[in-house]
Coordinates of C-alpha atoms in Angstrom, one line a residue:
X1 CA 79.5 -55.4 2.8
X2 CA 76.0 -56.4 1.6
X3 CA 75.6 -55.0 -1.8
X4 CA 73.4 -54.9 -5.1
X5 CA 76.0 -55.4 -8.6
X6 CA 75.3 -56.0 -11.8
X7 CA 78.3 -56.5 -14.3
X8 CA 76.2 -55.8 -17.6
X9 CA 73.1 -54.9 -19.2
X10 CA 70.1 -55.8 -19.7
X11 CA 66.4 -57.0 -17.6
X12 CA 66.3 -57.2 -13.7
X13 CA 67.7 -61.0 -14.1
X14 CA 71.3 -59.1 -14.1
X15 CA 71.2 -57.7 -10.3
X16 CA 72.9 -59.9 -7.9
X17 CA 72.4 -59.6 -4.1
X18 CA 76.3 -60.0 -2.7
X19 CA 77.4 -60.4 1.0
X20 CA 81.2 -60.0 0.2
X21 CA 81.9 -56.7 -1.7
X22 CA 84.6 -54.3 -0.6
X23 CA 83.3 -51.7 1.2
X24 CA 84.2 -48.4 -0.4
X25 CA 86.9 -45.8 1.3
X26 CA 86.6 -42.0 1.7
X27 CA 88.9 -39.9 -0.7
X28 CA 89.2 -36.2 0.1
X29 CA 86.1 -34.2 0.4
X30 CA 84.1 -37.7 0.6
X31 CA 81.9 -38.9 3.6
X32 CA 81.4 -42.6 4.0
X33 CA 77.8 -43.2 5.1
X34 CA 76.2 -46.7 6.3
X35 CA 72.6 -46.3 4.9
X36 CA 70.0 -47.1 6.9
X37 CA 67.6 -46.9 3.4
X38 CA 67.7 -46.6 -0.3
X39 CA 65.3 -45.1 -2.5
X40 CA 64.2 -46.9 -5.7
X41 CA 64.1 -44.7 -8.9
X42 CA 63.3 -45.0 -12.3
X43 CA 66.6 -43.9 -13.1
X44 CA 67.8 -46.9 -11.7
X45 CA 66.8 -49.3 -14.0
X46 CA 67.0 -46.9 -17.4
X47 CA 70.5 -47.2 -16.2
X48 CA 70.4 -51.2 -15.5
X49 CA 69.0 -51.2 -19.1
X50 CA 71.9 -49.3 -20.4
X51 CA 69.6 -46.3 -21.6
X52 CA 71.0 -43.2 -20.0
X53 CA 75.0 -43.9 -20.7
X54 CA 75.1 -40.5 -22.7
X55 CA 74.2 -38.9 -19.3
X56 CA 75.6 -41.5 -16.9
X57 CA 78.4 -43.6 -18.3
X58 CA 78.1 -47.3 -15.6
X59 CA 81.8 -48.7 -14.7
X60 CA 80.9 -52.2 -14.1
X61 CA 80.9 -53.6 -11.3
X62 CA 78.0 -51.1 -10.5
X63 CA 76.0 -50.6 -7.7
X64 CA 72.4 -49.2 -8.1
X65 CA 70.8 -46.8 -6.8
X66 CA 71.2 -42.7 -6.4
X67 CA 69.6 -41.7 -3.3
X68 CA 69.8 -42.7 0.3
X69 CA 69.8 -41.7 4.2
X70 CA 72.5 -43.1 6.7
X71 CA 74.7 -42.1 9.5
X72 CA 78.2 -41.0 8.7
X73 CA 80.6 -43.4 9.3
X74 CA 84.1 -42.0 8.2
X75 CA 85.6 -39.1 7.1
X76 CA 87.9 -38.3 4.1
X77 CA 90.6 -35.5 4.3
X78 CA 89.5 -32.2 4.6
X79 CA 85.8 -32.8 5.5
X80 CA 85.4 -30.5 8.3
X81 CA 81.6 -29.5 8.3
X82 CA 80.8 -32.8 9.0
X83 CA 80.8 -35.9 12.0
X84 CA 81.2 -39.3 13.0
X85 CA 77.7 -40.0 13.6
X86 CA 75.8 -37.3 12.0
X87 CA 72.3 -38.4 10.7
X88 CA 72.4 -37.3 6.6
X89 CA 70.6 -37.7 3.5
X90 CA 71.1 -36.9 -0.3
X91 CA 73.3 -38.4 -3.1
X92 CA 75.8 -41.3 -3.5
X93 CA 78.7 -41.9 -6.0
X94 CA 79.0 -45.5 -5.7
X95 CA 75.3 -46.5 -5.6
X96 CA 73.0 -46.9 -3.1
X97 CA 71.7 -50.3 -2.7
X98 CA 74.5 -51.3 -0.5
X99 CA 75.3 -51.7 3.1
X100 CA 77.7 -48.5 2.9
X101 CA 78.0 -45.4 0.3
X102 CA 80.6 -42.8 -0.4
X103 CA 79.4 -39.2 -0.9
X104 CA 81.1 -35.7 -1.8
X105 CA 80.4 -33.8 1.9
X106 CA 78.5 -31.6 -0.5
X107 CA 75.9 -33.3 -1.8
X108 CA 74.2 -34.8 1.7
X109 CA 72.0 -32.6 4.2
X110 CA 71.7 -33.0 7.4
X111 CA 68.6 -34.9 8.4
X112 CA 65.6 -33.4 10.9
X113 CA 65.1 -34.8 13.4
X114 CA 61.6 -35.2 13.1
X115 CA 61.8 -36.8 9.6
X116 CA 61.9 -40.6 9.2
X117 CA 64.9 -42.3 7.2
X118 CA 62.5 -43.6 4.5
X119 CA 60.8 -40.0 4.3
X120 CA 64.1 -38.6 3.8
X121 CA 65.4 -40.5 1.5
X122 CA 62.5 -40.1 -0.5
X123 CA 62.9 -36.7 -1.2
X124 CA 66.3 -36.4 -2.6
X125 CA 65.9 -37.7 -6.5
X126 CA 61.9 -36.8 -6.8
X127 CA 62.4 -33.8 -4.7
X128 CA 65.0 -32.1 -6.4
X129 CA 63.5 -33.1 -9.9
X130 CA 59.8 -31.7 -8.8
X131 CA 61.9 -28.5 -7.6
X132 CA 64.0 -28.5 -10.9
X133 CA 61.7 -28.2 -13.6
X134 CA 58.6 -26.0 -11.8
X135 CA 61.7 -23.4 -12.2
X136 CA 62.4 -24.5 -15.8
X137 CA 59.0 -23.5 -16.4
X138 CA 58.8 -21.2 -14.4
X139 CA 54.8 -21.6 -13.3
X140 CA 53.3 -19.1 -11.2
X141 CA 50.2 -18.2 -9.4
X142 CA 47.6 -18.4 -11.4
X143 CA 48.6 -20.1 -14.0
X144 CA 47.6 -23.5 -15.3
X145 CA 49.9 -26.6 -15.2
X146 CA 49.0 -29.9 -16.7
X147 CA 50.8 -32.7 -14.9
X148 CA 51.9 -36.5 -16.5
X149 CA 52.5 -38.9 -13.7
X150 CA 51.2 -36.7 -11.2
X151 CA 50.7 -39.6 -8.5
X152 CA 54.3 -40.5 -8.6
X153 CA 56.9 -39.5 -6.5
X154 CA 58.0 -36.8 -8.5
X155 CA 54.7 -36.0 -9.9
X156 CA 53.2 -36.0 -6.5
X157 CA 55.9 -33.7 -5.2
X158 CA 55.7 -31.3 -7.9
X159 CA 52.0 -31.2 -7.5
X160 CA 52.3 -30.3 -4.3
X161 CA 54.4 -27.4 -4.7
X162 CA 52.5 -26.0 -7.7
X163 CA 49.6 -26.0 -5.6
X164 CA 51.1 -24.3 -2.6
X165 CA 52.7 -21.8 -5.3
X166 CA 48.9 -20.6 -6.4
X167 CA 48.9 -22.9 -9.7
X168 CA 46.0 -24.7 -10.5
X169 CA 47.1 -28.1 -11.3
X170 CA 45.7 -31.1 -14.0
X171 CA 47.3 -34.4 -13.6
X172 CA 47.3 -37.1 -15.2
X173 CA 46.7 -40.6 -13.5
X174 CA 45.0 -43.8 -13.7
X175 CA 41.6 -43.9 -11.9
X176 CA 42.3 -45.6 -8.6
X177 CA 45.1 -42.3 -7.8
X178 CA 42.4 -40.2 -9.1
X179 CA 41.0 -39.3 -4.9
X180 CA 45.2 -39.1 -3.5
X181 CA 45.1 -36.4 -6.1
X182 CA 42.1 -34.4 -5.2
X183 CA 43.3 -34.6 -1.8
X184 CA 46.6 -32.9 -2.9
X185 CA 44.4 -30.2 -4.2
X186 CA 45.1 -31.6 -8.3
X187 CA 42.2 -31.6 -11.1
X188 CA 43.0 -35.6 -12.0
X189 CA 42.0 -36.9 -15.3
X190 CA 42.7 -40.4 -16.5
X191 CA 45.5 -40.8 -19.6
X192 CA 44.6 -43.1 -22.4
X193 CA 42.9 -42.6 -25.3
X194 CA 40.5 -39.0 -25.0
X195 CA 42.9 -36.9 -22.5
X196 CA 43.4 -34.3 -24.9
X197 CA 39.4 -33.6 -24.2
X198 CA 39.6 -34.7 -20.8
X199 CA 41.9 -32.2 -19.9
X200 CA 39.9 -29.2 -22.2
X201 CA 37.4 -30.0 -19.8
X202 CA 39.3 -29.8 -16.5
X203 CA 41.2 -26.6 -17.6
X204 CA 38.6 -24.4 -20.0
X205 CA 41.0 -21.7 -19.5
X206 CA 44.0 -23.4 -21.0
X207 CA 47.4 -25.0 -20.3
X208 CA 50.2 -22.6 -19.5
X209 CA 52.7 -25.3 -18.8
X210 CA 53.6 -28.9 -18.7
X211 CA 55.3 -31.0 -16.5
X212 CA 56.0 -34.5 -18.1
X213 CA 56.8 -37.1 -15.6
X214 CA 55.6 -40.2 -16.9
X215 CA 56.8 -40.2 -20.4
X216 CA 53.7 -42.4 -21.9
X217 CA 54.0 -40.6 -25.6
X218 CA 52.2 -37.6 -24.1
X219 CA 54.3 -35.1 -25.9
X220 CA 52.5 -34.9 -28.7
X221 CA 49.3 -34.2 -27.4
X222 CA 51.2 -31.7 -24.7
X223 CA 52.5 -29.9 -28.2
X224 CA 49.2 -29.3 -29.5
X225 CA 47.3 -28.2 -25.9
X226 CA 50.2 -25.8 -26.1
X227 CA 48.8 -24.5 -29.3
X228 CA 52.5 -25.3 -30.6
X229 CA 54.6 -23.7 -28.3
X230 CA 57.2 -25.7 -26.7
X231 CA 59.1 -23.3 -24.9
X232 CA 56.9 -24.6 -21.6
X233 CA 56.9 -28.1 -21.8
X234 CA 59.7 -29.9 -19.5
X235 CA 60.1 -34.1 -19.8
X236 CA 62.0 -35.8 -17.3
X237 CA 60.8 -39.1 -18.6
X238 CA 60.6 -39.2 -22.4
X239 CA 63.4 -40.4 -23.9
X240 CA 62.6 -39.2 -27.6
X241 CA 62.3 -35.3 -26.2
X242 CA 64.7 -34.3 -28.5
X243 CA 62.7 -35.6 -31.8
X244 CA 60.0 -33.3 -31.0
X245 CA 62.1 -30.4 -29.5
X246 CA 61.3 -30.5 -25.8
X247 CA 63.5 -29.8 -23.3
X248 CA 65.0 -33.1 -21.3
X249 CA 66.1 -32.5 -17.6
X250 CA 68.0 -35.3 -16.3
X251 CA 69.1 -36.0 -12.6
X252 CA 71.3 -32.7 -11.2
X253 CA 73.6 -32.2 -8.2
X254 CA 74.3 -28.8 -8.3
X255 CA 75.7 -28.2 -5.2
X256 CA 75.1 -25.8 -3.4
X257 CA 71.7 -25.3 -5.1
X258 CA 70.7 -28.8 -4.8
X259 CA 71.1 -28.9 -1.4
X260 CA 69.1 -25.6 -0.6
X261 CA 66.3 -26.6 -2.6
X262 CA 66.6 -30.2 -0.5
X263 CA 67.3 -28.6 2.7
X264 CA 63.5 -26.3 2.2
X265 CA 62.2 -29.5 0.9
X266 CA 63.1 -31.4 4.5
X267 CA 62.0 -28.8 6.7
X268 CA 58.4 -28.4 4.7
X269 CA 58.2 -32.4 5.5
X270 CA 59.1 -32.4 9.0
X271 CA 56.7 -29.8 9.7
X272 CA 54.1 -32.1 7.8
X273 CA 53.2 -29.4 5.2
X274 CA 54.5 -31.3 2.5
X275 CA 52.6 -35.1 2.1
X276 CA 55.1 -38.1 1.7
X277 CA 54.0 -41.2 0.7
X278 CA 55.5 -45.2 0.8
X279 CA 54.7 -47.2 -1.9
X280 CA 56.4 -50.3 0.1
X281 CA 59.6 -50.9 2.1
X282 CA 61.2 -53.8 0.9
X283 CA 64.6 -55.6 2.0
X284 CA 67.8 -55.2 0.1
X285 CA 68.0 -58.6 -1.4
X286 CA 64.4 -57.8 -3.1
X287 CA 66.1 -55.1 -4.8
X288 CA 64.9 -57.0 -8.5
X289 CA 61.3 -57.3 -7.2
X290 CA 61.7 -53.2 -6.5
X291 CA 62.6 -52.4 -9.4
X292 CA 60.2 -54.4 -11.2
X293 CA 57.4 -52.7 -9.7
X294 CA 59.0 -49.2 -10.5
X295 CA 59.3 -50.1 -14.0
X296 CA 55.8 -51.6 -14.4
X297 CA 54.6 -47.7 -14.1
X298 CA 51.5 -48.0 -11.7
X299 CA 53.7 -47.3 -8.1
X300 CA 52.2 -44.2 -5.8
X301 CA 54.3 -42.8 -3.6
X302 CA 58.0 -44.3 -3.1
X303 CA 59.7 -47.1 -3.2
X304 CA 62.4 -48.0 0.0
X305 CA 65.2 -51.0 0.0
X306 CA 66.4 -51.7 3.5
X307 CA 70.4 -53.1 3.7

């Protein structure tokens, strides 16, 4: 099959684009699914970097990529909920940027009808992260959340759900993202140098909560709008959380929560109550370009490699 590897670490010059690796066979309990689209993620290249191995030790050869939507192609033994054929989307164990992906029958959700392959895709990493840490915080209506990466996939996402929930919500983002946000019904302001008085101004009633998704050293500064409490402040992006005490959520499966909170997720989207955006759909072998644009931190919405 046509496939993404990398055999060590280090900068995007590592990825290879391969026509001729094995396809991978179902085990029992596994599904076999021939994506039709992979999402890019920032996990992706933390782990090309060799960054996250505490949380997700590589076995090279490795294949990038978490996320995906595909048809089912193959069965293992004992998978009886799904079918040959059966549209799906959610999370792979032998990486995504491939022609074909293996998957525990439990961690992929049936796909609406109405919702595109790159829209569905797109939802599985951000989507369960946004879901994730608004109940690690546990925000509700009326309260205040202040937002880091609020334009990105996740950030957008969460925003979006915070808003729906009754939260008034600040995000952070640069200028140009600043009228996608009011649109989502978010208070932007820009980060950089000031945002501590930027966001006083945007929220004279306080911050009740923090939601960091971009990891630009804002934890400081999310510390002290807390008035030192840290309790409320979730990071998904900041690998030095620990040094200053803040909780770091990393990528879960928990099936069979995962897959409700996907499942609600997908229907909100194919009714078009929940705003999905495509940063650029780009073809397998560009896989390198992908993730440099992910990494250089200015993306909106998500990024899709086609096989």
């Amino acid at each position: 099959m046509e496939a993404v590897v990398y055999e060590e670490f280090g900068g995007v010059e590592v990825l290879r684009h391969e026509a001729g690796v094995e396809a991978p066979e179902p085990g029992p309990g596994e599904v076999r699914v021939k994506v039709a689209v992979a999402g890019v993620n920032p996990v992706d290249w933390k782990r090309r970097n060799g960054w996250l191995e505490d949380f997700y030790p590589t076995t090279f050869p490795a294949v990038p990529g978490m996320e995906f939507a595909g048809t089912v192609e193959a069965l293992g033994e004992g998978v009886t909920e799904l079918a040959v054929g059966d549209e799906v989307f959610g999370w792979t164990k032998t990486g995504a940027y491939a022609q074909y992906a293996l998957s525990d029958a439990s961690a992929v959700v049936a796909k609406p009808a109405a919702l595109s392959w790159e829209h569905a895709a797109s939802l599985v990493v951000a989507g369960e992260a946004a879901h994730r840490v608004l109940d690690l915080l546990g925000v509700r209506e009326g309260e205040t959340l202040l937002l880091h990466g609020a334009a990105g996939a996740v950030g957008a996402l969460a925003a979006q759900l915070a808003v729906a929930a009754g939260v008034t919500v600040v995000g952070t983002a640069s200028e140009r993202n600043h009228g996608f946000l009011r649109e989502l019904g978010v208070h932007p302001v820009t980060y950089g140098e000031g945002l501590g008085d930027r966001v006083r101004a945007a929220a004279p009633q306080g911050v009740d909560a923090v939601f960091d998704a971009a990891g630009r050293d804002t934890l400081p500064l999310s510390i002290e709008l807390l008035g030192g409490e840290k309790s409320r402040i979730v990071t998904i992006a900041a690998p030095d959380a620990a040094d200053h005490g803040i909780v770091f959520s990393g990528v879960a499966v928990e099936a069979p929560l995962a897959r409700r909170r996907l499942a609600g997720l997908a229907g909100l989207a194919a009714e078009g109550r929940l705003r999905l955006d495509i940063a650029e759909v780009l073809p397998l072998k560009e896989a390198a370009r992908a993730q440099e644009l992910s990494e250089a931190g200015h993306v909106r919405g998500k990024l899709i490699l086609v096989p």
